[in-house]
Short mmCIF file of C-alpha atoms in Angstrom, two decimals:
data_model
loop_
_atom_site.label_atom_id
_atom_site.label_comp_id
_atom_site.label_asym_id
_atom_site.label_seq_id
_atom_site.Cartn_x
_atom_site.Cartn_y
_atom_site.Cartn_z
CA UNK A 1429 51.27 -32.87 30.94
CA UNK A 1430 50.39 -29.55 32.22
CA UNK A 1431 53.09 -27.14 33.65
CA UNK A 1432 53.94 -27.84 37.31
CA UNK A 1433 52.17 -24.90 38.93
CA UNK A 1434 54.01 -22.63 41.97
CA UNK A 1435 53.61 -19.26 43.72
CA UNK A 1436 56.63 -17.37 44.02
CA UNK A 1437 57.98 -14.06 45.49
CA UNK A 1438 60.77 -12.51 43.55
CA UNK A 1439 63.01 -11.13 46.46
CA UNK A 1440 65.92 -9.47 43.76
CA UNK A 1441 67.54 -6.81 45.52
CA UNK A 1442 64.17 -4.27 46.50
CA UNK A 1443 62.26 -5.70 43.19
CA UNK A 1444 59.66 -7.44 44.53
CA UNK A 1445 56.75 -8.75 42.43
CA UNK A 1446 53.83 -9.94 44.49
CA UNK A 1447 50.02 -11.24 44.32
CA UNK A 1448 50.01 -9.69 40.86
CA UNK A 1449 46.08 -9.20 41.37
CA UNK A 1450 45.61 -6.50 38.35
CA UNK A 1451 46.45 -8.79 35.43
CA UNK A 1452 43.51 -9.11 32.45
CA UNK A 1453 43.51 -12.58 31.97
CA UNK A 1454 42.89 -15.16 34.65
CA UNK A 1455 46.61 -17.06 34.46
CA UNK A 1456 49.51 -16.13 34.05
CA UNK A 1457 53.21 -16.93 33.52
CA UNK A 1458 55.85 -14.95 34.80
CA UNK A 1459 59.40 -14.46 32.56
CA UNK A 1460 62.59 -13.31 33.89
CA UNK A 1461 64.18 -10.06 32.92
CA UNK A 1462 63.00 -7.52 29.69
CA UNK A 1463 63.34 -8.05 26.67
CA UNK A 1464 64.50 -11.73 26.00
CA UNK A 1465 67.74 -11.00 24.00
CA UNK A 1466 70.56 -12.06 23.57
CA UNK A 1467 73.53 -10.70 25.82
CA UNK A 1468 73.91 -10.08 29.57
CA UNK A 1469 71.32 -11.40 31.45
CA UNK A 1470 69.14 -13.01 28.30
CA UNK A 1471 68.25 -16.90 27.40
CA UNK A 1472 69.06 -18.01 24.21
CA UNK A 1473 64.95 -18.14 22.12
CA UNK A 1474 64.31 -19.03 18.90
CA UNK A 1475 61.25 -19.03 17.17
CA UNK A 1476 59.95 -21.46 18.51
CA UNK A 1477 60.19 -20.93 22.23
CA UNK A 1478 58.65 -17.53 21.49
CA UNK A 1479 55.48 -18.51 20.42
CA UNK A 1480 55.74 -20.85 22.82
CA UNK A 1481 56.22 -17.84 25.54
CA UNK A 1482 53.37 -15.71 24.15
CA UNK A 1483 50.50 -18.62 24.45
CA UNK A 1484 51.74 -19.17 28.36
CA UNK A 1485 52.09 -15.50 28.69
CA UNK A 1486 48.13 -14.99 27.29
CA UNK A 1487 47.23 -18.52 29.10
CA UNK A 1488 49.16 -20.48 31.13
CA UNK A 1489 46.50 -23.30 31.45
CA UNK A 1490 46.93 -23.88 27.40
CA UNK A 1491 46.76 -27.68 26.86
CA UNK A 1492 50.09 -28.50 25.64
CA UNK A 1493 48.60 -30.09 22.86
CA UNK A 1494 47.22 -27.61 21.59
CA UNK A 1495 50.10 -25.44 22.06
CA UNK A 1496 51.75 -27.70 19.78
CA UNK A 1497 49.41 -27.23 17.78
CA UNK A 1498 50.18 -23.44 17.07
CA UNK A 1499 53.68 -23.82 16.94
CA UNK A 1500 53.98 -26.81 14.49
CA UNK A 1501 55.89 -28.77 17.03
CA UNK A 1502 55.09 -32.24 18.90
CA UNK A 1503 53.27 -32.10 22.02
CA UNK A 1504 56.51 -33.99 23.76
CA UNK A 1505 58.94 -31.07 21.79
CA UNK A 1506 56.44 -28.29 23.35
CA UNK A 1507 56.75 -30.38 26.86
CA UNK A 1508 61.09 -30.39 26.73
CA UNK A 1509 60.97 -26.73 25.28
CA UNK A 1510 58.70 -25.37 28.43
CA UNK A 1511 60.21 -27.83 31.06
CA UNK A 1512 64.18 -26.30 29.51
CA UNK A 1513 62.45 -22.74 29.96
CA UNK A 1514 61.47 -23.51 33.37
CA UNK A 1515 64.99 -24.88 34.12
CA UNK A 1516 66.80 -22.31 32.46
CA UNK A 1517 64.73 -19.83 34.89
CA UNK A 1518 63.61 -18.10 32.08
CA UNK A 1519 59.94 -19.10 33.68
CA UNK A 1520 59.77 -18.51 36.67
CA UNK A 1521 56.44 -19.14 38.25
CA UNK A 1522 52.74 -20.19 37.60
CA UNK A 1523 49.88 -18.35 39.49
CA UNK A 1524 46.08 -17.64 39.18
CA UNK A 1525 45.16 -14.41 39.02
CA UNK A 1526 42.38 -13.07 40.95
CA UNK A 1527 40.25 -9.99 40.98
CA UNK A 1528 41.16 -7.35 43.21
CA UNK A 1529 37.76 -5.87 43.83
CA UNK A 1530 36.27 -9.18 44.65
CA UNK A 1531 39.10 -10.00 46.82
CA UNK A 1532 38.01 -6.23 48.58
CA UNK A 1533 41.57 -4.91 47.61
CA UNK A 1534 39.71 -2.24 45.54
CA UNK A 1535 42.37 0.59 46.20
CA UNK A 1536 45.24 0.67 44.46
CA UNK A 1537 48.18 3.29 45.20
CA UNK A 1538 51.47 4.03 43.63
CA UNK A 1539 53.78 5.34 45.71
CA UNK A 1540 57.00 7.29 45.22
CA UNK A 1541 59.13 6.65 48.74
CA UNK A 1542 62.22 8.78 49.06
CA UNK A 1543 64.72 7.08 51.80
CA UNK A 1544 67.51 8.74 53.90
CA UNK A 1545 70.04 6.38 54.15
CA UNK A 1546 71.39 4.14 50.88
CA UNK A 1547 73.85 2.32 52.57
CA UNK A 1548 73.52 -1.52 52.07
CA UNK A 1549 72.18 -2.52 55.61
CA UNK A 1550 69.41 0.50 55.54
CA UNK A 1551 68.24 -0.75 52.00
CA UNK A 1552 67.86 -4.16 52.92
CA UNK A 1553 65.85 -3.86 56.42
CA UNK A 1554 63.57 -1.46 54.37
CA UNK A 1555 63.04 -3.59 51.43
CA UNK A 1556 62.18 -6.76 53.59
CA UNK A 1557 59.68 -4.45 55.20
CA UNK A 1558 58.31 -3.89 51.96
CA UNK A 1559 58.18 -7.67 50.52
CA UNK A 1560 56.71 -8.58 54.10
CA UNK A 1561 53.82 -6.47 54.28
CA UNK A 1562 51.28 -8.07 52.09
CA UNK A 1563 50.00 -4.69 51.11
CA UNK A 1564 52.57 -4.28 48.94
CA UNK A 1565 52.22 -5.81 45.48
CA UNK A 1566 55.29 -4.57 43.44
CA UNK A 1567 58.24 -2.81 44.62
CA UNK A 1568 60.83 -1.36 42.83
CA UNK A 1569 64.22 0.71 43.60
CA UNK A 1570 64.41 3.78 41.06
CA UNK A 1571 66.70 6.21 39.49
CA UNK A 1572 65.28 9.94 39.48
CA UNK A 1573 63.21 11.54 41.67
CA UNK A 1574 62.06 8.99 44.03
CA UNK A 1575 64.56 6.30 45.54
CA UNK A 1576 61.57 3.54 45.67
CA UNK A 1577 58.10 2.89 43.98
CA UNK A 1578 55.28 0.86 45.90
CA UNK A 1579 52.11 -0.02 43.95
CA UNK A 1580 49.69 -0.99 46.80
CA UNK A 1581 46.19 -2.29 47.42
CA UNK A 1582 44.03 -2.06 49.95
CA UNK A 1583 40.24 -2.02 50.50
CA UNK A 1584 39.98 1.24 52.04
CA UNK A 1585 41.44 4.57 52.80
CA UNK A 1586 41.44 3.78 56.44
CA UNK A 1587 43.83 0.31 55.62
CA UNK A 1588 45.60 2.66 53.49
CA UNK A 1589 46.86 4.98 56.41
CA UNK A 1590 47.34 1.67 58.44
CA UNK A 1591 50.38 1.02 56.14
CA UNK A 1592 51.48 4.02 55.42
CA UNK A 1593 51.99 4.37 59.54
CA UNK A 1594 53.19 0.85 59.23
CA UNK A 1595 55.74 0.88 56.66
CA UNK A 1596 56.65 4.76 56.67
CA UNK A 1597 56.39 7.29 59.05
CA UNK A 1598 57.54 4.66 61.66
CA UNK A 1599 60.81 3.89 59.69
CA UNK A 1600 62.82 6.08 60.25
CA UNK A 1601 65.05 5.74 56.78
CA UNK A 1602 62.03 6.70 55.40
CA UNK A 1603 61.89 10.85 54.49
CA UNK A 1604 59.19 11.34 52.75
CA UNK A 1605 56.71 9.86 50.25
CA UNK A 1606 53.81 10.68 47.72
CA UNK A 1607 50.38 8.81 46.91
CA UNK A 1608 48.95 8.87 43.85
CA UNK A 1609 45.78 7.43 44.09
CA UNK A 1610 44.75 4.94 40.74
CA UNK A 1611 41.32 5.55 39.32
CA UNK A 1612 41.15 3.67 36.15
CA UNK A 1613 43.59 0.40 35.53
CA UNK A 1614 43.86 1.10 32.50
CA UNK A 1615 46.20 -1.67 31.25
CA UNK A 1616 48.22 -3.94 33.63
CA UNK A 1617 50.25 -7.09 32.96
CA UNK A 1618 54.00 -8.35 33.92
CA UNK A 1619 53.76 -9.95 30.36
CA UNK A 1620 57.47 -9.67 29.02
CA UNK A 1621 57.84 -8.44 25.15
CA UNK A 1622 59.19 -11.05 23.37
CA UNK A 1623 61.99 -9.09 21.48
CA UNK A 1624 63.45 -10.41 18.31
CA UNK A 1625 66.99 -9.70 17.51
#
């Protein structure tokens, strides 16, 4: 039986992971957190549910069987480990991947967004403006110079200034921000490293 496939939005506080349009391979399966260690915030792996993790990771349309193949385990074992993984929200979604450039979202921007106001109420209307606007494919709340960074894509320059008017200079938390337009993806993948302890 083949993993129960969903789209999700991950709406953690401003850390929004979206479309996910710039992976390499054509599937892929989305883990929860870093590093999987063990400690705050980890699932308990062992071997075997890490080699389990990198095949979905690569390919999430593996055939169990083969699967349990790989990982010297039955193909029922292989089933209970990734159905436990799933419940355990250590996987948390199953989506296809498509191309951006065919999908004419062949502009992608990172954006460093500085904000004016941190209180609790500010962040959150600004982040839901952010995981609304389907421009927006990742989001994340930094440390250091910035207080947020977009990555964005859009098929032109025109739709780019659309947004920017949409999401910034007409909030007014927002003080400033900086584009950096992408020429080359060079690698890009949510894949999570697989720590061992």
């Amino acid at each position: 039986m083949s993993i129960q496939k969903f789209s999700f939005v991950a709406k953690f506080c401003c850390i929004l992971v979206r479309d996910l349009a710039h992976m390499q391979s054509s599937n892929e399966i989305f883990l929860h957190g870093g590093c999987m260690r063990h400690g705050f915030g980890s699932a308990k792996l062992d071997r075997h549910d890490r080699a389990i993790l990198d095949i979905l990771q690569s390919d999430n349309m593996t055939p169990q069987r083969l699967i349990a193949e790989k990982v010297n385990l039955s193909a029922a074992a292989v089933h209970r480990r990734i159905r436990r993984l799933q419940d355990e929200g250590v996987v948390v979604g199953n989506v296809a991947v498509v191309d951006p450039v065919l999908m004419g979202c062949a502009l992608t921007m990172v954006v460093e967004l500085h904000v004016r106001r941190t209180q609790v109420a500010a962040l959150d209307t600004t982040c839901q403006s952010f995981i609304d606007d389907p421009g927006v494919q990742q989001c994340y709340r930094v440390t250091g110079g910035a207080d947020f960074v977009l990555i964005v894509n859009v098929a032109s320059m025109s739709a780019y200034e659309a947004l920017t008017r949409r999401l910034f200079l007409s909030n007014h938390n927002v003080t400033q921000f900086r584009t950096l337009v992408v020429m080359d993806r060079v690698k890009a993948s949510l894949a999570m490293p697989l720590c061992s302890d």
